[in-house]
Coordinates of C-alpha atoms (C1' of nucleotides) in Angstrom, one line a residue:
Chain G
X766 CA 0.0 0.0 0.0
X767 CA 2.8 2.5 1.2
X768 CA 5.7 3.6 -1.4
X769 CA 7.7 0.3 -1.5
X770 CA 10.9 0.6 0.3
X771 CA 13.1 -2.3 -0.9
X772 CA 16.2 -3.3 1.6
X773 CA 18.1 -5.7 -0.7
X774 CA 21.2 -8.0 0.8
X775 CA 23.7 -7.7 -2.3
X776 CA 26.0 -9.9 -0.8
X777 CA 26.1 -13.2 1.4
X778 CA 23.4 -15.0 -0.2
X779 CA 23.2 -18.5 -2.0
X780 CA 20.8 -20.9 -3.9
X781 CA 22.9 -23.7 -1.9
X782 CA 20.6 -22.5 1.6
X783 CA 17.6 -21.5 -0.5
X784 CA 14.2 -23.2 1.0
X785 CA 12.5 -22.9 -2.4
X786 CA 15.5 -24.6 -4.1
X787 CA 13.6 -27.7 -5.6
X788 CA 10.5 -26.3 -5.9
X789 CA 10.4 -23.4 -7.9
X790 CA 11.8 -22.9 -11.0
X791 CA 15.2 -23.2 -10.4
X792 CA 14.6 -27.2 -10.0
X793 CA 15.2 -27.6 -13.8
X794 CA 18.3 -26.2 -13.2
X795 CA 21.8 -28.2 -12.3
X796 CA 24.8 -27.8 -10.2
X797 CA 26.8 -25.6 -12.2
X798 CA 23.8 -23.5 -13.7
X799 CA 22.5 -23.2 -10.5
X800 CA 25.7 -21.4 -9.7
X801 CA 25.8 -18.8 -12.7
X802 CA 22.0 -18.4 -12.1
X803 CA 22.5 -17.2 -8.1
X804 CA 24.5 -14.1 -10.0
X805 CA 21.5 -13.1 -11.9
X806 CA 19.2 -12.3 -9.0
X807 CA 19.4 -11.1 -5.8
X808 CA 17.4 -11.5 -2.5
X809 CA 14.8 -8.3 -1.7
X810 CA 12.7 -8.3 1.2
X811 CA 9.4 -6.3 1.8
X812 CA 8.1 -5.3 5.1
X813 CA 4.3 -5.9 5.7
X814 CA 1.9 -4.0 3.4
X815 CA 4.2 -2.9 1.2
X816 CA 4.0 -3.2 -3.0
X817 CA 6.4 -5.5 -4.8
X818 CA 4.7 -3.9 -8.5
X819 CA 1.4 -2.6 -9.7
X820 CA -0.5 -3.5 -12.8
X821 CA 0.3 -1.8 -15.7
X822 CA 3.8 -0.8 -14.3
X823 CA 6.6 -1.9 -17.1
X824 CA 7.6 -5.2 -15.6
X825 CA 11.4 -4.8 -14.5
X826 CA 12.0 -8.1 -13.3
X827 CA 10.4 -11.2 -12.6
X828 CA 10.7 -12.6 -8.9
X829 CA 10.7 -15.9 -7.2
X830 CA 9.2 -16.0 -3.7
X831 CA 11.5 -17.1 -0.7
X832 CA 9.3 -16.4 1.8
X833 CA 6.0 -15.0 3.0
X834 CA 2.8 -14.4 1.3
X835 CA 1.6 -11.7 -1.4
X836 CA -1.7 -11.2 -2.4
X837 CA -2.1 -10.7 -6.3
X838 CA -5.4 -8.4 -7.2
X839 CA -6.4 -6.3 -10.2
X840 CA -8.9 -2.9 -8.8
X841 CA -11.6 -1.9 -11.2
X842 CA -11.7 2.0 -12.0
X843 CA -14.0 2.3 -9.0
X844 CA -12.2 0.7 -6.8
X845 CA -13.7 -3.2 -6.4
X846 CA -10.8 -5.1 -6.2
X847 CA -10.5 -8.8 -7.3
X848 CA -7.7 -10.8 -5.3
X849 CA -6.9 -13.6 -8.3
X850 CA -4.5 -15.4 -6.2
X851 CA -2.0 -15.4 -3.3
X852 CA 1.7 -16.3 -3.8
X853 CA 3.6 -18.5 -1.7
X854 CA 7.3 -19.6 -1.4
X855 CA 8.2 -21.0 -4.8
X856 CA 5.8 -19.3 -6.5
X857 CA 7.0 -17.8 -9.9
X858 CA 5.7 -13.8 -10.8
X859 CA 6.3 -11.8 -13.9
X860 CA 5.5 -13.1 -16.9
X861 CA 3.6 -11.6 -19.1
X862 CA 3.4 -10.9 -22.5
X863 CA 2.7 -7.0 -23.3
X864 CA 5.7 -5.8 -21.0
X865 CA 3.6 -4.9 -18.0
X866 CA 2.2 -6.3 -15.2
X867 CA -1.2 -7.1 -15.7
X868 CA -1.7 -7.5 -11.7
X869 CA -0.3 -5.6 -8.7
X870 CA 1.4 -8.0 -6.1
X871 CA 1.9 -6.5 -2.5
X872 CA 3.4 -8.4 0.7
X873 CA 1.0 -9.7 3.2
X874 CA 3.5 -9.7 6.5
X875 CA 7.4 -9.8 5.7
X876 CA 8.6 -11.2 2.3
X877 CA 11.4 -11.5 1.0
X878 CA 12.0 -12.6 -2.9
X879 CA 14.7 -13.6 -5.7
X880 CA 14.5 -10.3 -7.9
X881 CA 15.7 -11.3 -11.4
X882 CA 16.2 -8.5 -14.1
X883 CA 14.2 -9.0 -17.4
X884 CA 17.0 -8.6 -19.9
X885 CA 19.8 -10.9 -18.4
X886 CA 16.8 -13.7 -17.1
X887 CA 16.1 -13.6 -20.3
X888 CA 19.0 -13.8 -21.8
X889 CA 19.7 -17.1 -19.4
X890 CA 17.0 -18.3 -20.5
X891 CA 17.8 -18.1 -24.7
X892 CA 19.9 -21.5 -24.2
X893 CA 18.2 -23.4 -21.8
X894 CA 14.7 -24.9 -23.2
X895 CA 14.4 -26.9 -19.6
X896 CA 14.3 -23.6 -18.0
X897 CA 11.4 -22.6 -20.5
X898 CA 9.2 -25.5 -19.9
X899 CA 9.6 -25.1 -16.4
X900 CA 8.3 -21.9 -16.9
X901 CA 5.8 -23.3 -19.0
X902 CA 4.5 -26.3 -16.2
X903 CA 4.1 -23.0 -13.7
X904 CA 2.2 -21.1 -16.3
X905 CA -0.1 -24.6 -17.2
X906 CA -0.3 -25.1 -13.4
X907 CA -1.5 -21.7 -13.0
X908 CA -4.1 -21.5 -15.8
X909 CA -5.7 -24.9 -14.2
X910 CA -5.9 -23.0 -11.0
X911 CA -7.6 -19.9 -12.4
X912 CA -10.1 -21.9 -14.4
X913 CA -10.7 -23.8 -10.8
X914 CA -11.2 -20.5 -9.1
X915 CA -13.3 -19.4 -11.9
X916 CA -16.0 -22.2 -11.4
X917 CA -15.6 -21.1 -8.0
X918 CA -16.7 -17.0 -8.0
X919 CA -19.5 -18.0 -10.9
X920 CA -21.1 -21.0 -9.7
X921 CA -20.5 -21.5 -5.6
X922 CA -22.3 -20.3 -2.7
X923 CA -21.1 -18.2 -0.3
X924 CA -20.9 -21.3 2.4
X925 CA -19.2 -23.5 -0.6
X926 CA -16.5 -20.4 -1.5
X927 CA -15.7 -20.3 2.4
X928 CA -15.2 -24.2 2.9
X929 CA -13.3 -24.5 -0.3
X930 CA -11.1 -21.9 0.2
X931 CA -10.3 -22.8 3.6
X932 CA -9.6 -26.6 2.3
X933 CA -7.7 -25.0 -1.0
X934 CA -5.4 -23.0 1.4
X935 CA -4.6 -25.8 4.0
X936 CA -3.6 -28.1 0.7
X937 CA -1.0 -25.4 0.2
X938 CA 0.8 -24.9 3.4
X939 CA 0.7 -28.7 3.9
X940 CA 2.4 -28.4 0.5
X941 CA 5.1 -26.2 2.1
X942 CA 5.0 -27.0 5.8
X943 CA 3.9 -30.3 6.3
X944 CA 0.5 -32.0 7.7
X945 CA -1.5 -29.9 10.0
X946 CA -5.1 -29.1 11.1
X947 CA -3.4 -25.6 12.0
X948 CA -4.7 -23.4 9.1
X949 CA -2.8 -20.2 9.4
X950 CA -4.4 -17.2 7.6
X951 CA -2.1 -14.4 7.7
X952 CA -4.4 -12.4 4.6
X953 CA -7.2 -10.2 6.5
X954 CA -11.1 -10.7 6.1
X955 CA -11.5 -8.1 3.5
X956 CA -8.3 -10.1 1.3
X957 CA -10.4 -13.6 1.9
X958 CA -13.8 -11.8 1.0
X959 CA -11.6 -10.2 -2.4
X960 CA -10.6 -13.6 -3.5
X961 CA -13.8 -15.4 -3.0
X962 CA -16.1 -12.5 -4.6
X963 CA -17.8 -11.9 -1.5
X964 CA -18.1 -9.4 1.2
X965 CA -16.3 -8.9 4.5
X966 CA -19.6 -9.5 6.0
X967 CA -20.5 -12.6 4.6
X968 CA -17.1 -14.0 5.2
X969 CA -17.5 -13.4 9.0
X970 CA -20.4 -14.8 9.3
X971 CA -19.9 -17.6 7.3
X972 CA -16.7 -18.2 9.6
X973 CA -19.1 -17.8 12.2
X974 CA -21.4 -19.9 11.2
X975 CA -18.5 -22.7 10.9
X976 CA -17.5 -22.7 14.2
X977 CA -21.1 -23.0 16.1
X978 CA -21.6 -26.1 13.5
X979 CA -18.4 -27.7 15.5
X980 CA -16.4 -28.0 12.1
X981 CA -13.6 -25.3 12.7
X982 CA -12.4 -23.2 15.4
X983 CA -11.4 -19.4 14.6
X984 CA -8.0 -18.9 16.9
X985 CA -5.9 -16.4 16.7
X986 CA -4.3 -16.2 13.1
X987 CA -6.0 -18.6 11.6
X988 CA -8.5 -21.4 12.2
X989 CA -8.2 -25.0 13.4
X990 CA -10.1 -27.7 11.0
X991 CA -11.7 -29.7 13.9
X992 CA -13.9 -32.0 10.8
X993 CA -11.9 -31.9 7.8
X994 CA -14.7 -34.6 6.2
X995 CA -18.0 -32.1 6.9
X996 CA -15.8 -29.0 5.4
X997 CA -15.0 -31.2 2.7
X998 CA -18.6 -32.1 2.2
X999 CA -19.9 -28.3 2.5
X1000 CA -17.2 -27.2 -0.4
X1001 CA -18.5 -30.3 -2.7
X1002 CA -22.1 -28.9 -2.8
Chain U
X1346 CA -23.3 -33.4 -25.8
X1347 CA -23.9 -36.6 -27.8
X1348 CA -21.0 -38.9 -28.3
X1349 CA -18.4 -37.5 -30.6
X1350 CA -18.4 -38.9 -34.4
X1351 CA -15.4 -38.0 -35.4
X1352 CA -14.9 -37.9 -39.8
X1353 CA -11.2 -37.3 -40.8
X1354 CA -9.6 -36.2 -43.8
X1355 CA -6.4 -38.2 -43.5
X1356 CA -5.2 -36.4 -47.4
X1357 CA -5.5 -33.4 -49.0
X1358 CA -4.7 -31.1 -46.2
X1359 CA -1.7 -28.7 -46.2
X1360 CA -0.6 -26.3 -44.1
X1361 CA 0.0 -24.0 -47.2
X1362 CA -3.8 -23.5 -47.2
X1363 CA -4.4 -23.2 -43.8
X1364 CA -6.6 -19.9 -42.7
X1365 CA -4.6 -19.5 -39.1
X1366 CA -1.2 -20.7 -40.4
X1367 CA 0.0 -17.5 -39.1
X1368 CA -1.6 -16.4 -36.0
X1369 CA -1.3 -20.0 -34.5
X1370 CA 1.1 -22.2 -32.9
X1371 CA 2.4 -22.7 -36.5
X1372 CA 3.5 -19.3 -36.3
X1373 CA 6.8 -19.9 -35.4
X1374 CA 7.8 -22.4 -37.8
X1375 CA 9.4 -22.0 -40.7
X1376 CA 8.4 -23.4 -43.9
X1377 CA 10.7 -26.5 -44.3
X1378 CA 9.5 -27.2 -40.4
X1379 CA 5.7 -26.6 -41.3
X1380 CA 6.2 -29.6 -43.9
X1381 CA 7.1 -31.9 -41.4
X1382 CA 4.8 -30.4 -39.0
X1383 CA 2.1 -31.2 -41.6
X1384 CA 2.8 -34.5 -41.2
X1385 CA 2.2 -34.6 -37.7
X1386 CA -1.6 -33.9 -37.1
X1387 CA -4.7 -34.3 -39.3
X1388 CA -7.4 -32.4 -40.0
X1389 CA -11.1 -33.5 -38.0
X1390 CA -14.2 -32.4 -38.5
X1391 CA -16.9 -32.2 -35.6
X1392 CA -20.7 -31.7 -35.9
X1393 CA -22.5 -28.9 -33.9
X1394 CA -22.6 -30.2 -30.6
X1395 CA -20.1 -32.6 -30.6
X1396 CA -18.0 -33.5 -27.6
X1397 CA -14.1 -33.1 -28.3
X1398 CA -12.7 -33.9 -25.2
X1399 CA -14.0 -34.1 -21.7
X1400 CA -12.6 -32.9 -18.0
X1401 CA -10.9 -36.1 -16.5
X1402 CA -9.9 -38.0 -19.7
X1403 CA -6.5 -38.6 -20.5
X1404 CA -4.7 -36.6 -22.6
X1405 CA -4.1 -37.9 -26.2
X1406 CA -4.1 -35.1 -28.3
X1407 CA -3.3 -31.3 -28.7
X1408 CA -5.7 -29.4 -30.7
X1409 CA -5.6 -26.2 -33.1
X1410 CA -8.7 -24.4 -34.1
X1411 CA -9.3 -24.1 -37.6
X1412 CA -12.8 -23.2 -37.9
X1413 CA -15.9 -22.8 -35.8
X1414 CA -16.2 -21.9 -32.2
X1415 CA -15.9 -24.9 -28.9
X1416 CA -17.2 -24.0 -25.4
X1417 CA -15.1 -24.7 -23.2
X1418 CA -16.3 -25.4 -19.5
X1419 CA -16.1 -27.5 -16.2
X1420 CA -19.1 -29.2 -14.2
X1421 CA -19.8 -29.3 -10.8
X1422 CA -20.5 -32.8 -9.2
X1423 CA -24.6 -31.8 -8.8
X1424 CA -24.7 -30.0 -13.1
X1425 CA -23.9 -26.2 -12.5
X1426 CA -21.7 -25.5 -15.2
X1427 CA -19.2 -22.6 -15.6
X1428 CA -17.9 -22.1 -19.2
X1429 CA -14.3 -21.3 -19.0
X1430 CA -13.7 -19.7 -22.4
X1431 CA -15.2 -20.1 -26.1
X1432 CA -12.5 -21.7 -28.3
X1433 CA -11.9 -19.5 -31.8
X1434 CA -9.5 -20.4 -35.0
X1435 CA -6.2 -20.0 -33.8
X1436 CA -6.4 -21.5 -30.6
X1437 CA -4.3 -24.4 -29.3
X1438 CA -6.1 -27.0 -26.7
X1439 CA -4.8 -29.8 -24.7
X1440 CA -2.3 -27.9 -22.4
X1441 CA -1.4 -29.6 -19.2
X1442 CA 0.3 -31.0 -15.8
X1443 CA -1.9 -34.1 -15.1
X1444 CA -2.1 -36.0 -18.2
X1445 CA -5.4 -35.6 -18.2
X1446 CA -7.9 -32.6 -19.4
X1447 CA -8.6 -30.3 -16.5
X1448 CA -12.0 -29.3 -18.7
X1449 CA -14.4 -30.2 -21.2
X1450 CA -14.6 -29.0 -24.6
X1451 CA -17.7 -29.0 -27.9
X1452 CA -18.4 -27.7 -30.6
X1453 CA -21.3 -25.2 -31.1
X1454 CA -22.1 -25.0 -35.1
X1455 CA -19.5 -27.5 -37.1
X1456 CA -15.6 -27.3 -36.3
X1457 CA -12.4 -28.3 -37.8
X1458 CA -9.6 -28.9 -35.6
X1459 CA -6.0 -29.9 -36.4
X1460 CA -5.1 -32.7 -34.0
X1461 CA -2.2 -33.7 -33.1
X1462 CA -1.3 -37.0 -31.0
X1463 CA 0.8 -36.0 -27.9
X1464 CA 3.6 -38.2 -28.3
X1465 CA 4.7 -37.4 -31.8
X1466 CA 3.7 -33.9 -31.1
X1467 CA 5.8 -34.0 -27.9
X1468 CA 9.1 -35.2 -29.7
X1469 CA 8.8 -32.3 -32.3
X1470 CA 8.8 -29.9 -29.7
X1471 CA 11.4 -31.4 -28.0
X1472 CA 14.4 -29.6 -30.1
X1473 CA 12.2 -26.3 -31.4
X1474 CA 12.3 -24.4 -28.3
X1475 CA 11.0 -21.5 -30.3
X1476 CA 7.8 -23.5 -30.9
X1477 CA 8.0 -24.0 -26.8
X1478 CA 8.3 -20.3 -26.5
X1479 CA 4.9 -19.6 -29.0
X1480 CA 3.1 -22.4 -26.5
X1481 CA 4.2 -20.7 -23.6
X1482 CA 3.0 -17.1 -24.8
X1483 CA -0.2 -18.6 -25.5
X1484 CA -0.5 -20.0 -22.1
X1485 CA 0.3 -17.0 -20.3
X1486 CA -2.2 -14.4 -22.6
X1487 CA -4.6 -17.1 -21.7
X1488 CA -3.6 -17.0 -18.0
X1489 CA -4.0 -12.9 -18.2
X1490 CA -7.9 -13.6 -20.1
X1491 CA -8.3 -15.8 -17.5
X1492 CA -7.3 -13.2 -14.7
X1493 CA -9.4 -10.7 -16.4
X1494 CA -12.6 -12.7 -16.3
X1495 CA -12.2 -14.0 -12.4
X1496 CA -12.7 -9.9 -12.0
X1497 CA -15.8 -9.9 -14.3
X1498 CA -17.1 -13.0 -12.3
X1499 CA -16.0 -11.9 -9.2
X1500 CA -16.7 -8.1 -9.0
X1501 CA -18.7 -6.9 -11.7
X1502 CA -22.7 -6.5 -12.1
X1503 CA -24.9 -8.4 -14.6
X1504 CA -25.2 -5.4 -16.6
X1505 CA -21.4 -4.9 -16.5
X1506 CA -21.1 -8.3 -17.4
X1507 CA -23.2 -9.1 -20.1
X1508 CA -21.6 -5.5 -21.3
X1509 CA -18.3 -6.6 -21.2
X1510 CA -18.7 -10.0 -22.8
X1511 CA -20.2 -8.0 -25.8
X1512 CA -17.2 -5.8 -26.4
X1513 CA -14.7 -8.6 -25.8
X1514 CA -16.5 -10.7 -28.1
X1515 CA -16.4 -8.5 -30.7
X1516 CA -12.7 -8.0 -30.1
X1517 CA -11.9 -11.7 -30.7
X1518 CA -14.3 -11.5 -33.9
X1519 CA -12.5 -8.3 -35.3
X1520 CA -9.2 -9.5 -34.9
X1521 CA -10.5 -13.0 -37.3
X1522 CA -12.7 -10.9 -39.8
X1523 CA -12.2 -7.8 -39.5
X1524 CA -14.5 -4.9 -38.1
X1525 CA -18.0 -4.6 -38.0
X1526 CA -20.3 -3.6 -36.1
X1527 CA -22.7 -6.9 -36.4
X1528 CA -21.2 -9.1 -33.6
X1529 CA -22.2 -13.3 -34.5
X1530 CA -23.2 -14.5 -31.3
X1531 CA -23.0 -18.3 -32.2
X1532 CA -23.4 -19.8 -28.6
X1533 CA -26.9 -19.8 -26.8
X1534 CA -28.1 -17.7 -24.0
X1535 CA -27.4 -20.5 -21.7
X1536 CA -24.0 -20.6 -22.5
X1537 CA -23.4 -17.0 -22.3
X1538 CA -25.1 -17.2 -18.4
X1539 CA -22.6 -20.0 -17.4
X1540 CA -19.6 -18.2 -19.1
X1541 CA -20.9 -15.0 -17.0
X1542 CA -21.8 -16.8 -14.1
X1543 CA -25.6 -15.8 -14.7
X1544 CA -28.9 -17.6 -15.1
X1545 CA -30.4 -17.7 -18.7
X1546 CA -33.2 -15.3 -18.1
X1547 CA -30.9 -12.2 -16.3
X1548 CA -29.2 -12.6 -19.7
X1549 CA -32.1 -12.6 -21.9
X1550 CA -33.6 -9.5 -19.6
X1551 CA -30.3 -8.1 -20.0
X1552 CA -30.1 -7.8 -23.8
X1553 CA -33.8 -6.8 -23.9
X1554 CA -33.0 -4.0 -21.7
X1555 CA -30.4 -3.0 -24.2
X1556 CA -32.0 -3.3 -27.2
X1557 CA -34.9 -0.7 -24.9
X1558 CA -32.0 1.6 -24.6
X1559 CA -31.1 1.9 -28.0
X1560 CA -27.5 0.5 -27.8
X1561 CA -27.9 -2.4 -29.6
X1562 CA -30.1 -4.4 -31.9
X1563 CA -31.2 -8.3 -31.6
X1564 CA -31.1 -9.5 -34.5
X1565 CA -30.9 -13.1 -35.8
X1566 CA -28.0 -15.3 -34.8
X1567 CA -26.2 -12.1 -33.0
X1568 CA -26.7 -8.6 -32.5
X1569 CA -25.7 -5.3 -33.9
X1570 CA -23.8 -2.8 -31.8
X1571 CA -25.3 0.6 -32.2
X1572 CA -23.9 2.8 -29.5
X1573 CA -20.1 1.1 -28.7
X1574 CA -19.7 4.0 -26.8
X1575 CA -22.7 3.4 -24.2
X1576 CA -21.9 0.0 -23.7
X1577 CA -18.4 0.6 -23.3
X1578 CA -19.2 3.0 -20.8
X1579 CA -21.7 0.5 -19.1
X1580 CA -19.1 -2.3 -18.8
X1581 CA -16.7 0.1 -17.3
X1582 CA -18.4 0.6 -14.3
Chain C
dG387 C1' -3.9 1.0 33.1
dC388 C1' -6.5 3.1 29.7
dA389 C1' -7.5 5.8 25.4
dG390 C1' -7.8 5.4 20.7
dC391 C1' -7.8 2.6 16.5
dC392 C1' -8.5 -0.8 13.4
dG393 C1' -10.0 -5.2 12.2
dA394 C1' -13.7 -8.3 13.0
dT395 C1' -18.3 -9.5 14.4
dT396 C1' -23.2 -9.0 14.8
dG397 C1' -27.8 -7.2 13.7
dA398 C1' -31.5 -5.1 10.8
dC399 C1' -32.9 -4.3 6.5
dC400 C1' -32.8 -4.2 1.4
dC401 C1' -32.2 -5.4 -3.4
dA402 C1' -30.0 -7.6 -7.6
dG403 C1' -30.5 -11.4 -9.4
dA404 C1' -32.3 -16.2 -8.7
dT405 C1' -36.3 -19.1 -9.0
dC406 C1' -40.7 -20.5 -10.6
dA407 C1' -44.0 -20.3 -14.2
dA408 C1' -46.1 -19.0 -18.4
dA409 C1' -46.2 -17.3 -22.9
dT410 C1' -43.9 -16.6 -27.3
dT411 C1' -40.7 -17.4 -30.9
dT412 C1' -37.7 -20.3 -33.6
dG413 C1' -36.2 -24.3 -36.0
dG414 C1' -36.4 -28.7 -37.7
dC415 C1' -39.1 -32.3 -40.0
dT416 C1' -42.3 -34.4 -42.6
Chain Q
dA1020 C1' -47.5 -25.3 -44.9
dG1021 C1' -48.1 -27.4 -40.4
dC1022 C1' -46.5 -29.6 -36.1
dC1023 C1' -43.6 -30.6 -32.3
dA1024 C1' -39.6 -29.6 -29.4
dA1025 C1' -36.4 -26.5 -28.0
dA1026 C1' -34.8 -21.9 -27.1
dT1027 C1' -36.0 -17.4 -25.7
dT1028 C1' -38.5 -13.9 -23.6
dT1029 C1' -41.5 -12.1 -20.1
dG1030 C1' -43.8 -11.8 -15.6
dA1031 C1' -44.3 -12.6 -10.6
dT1032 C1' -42.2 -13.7 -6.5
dC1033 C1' -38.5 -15.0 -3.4
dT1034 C1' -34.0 -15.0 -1.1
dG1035 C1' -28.8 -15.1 -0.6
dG1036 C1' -25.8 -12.1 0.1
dG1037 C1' -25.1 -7.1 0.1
dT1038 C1' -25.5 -2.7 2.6
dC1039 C1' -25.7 0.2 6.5
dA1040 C1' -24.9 0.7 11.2
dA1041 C1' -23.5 -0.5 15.8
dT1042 C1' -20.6 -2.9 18.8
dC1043 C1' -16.7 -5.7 20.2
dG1044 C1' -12.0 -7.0 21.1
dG1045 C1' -7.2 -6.8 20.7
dC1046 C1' -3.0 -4.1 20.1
dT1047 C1' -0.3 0.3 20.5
dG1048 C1' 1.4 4.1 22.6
dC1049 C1' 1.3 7.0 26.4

DNA sequence: GCAGCCGATTGACCCAGATCAAATTTGGCT
DNA sequence: AGCCAAATTTGATCTGGGTCAATCGGCTGC
């Protein structure tokens, strides 16, 4: 939201200790590549609420989350905004095809990210067609989730957007972190309302709602998924 | 909807003669590459109505539109439907992680497709990374359409939808035939309402409501746009 | 400890768009 | 041309989720 100040640590930083290392793009890439790759980019990190780019800004770079969450939105004129995903470690952001952004990104909490320059990235890239269709599986990956989402804000109820969101999420820190009925939400109720197509309001009280029916409980942070099966039944239909 | 006949024409077909040689995947061949690339898929035709491929099969083939228009769409478990995108000439189909279609495609009105088996057409890529690079463009101008309509399904009103799909429609048909101010509207109202996340009749009451306005004309098999300008400024919010 | 703030919750009411129910139009077929 | 089935339009009514308006509760700074 505020100006973004970016702190950067030039120095002192290595793929070698890099959680993301296998899971993000740089999997396609070996030892030695690895190595000429680390030069490319360099670590930024984001305090809470701040923006990493805005749509329509000429995309500079393209950036590889470490750590953290950012929550990816397009605003109408008027000011609705649309949250169309959230980016976790891993996660791959920049691509695009007319030379701008055509989302804004912003940090939800501290983030820190591998900033890659266009022109050099993509001049890496030139010779290394594994490195492309890495690229490519994240974009494919991505367009199956926005089609999912889609079905989601068109055709689900409130209760169903709630439960499968809740479900969606979980999947994705269990992804990163490991089993747990812990579901931490560190995006606010107006972010999970902008994702789902719903209001602030309606997300409340559907959380509400959840927790007198015995299926979750809302603790500080996040929630606790107490029936996993009946939240799983509410976001089927 | 009814099981797919499928009629071939395993000869006479060259890429010489082919309407969206240029805008397609094909683009970035060259000719002595589009020979062998010939040689790779063949041409099928499909009735109105036919079923291409469906959500959940395994993937055999890639497609490329030739002619006609697909819907494109996923189901949920209990029927609601939400169309995912209309397929035009040009566009390529069968993109994926899974192996397996992540939605269901058919023809409305008779299509021809250039199919290619995944194998052979996996192989060919393989060492023409600038034929990866055109896929991967395709994917991520699809990803940003697909980003675009999560904010019409998400945040806009019916009026601003039904609006919206007009002018974007037309778009798509401009950039094929050219402009005009007739736009074909070759799906159904029931499709539109499950591509806008609408029911049939807030459609229907929709266009009537138009057409009382003055801004544009149903006529038969489309409509004609008589005021861009006003429904421009109604899908804009 | 407590004042002030901001996010979240809760309540009361409302309305855009869904649902239900007829017409009406269109399109194939014979 | 004439008949049936399907698609579309139109009307009447209902309701899920939005809007407006208080609280509530947890931090922060003093």
């Amino acid at each position: 939201m505020k100006p973004s100040v970016v702190t950067s640590e030039p120095n002192g930083h290595h793929c070698d200790d890099c959680a993301v290392r296998g899971a993000a793009v740089c999997s396609s890439l070996d030892a030695a590549e690895l190595r000429e790759f680390e030069h490319l980019g360099r670590r930024v990190h984001f305090d809470s609420g701040e923006t990493v780019f805005s749509e329509e800004d000429i995309t500079t770079s393209f950036y590889n989350v470490l750590e953290g969450v950012m929550r990816l939105y397009k605003l109408l004129p008027d000011g609705r905004r649309q949250i169309v995903g959230f980016a976790l470690p891993g996660d791959f952001l920049g691509m695009n095809l007319s030379g701008r952004h055509n989302f804004s990104a912003d940090s939800i909490g501290v983030v820190k990210v591998c900033q890659f320059p266009k022109g050099p990235f993509g001049r890496f890239i030139e010779d290394r067609p594994q490195l492309l269709r890495r690229i490519n599986e994240l974009a494919i990956r991505e367009l199956s989730q926005a089609r999912d989402h889609m079905v989601l804000l068109g055709r689900r109820s409130a209760d169903e957007k709630v439960a499968t969101f809740l479900l969606g999420w979980r999947e994705r820190l269990v992804a990163l972190n490991g089993p747990s009925d812990m579901v931490a939400l560190p995006m606010s109720r107006q972010d999970i309302a902008d994702y789902l197509g719903l209001t602030i309001e309606t997300v409340s009280r559907t959380f509400t709602k959840l927790e007198r029916l015995g299926v979750i409980e809302i603790i500080h942070g996040g929630i606790s998924l107490l029936d996993p099966a009946r939240v799983e039944a509410m976001a089927a239909a």
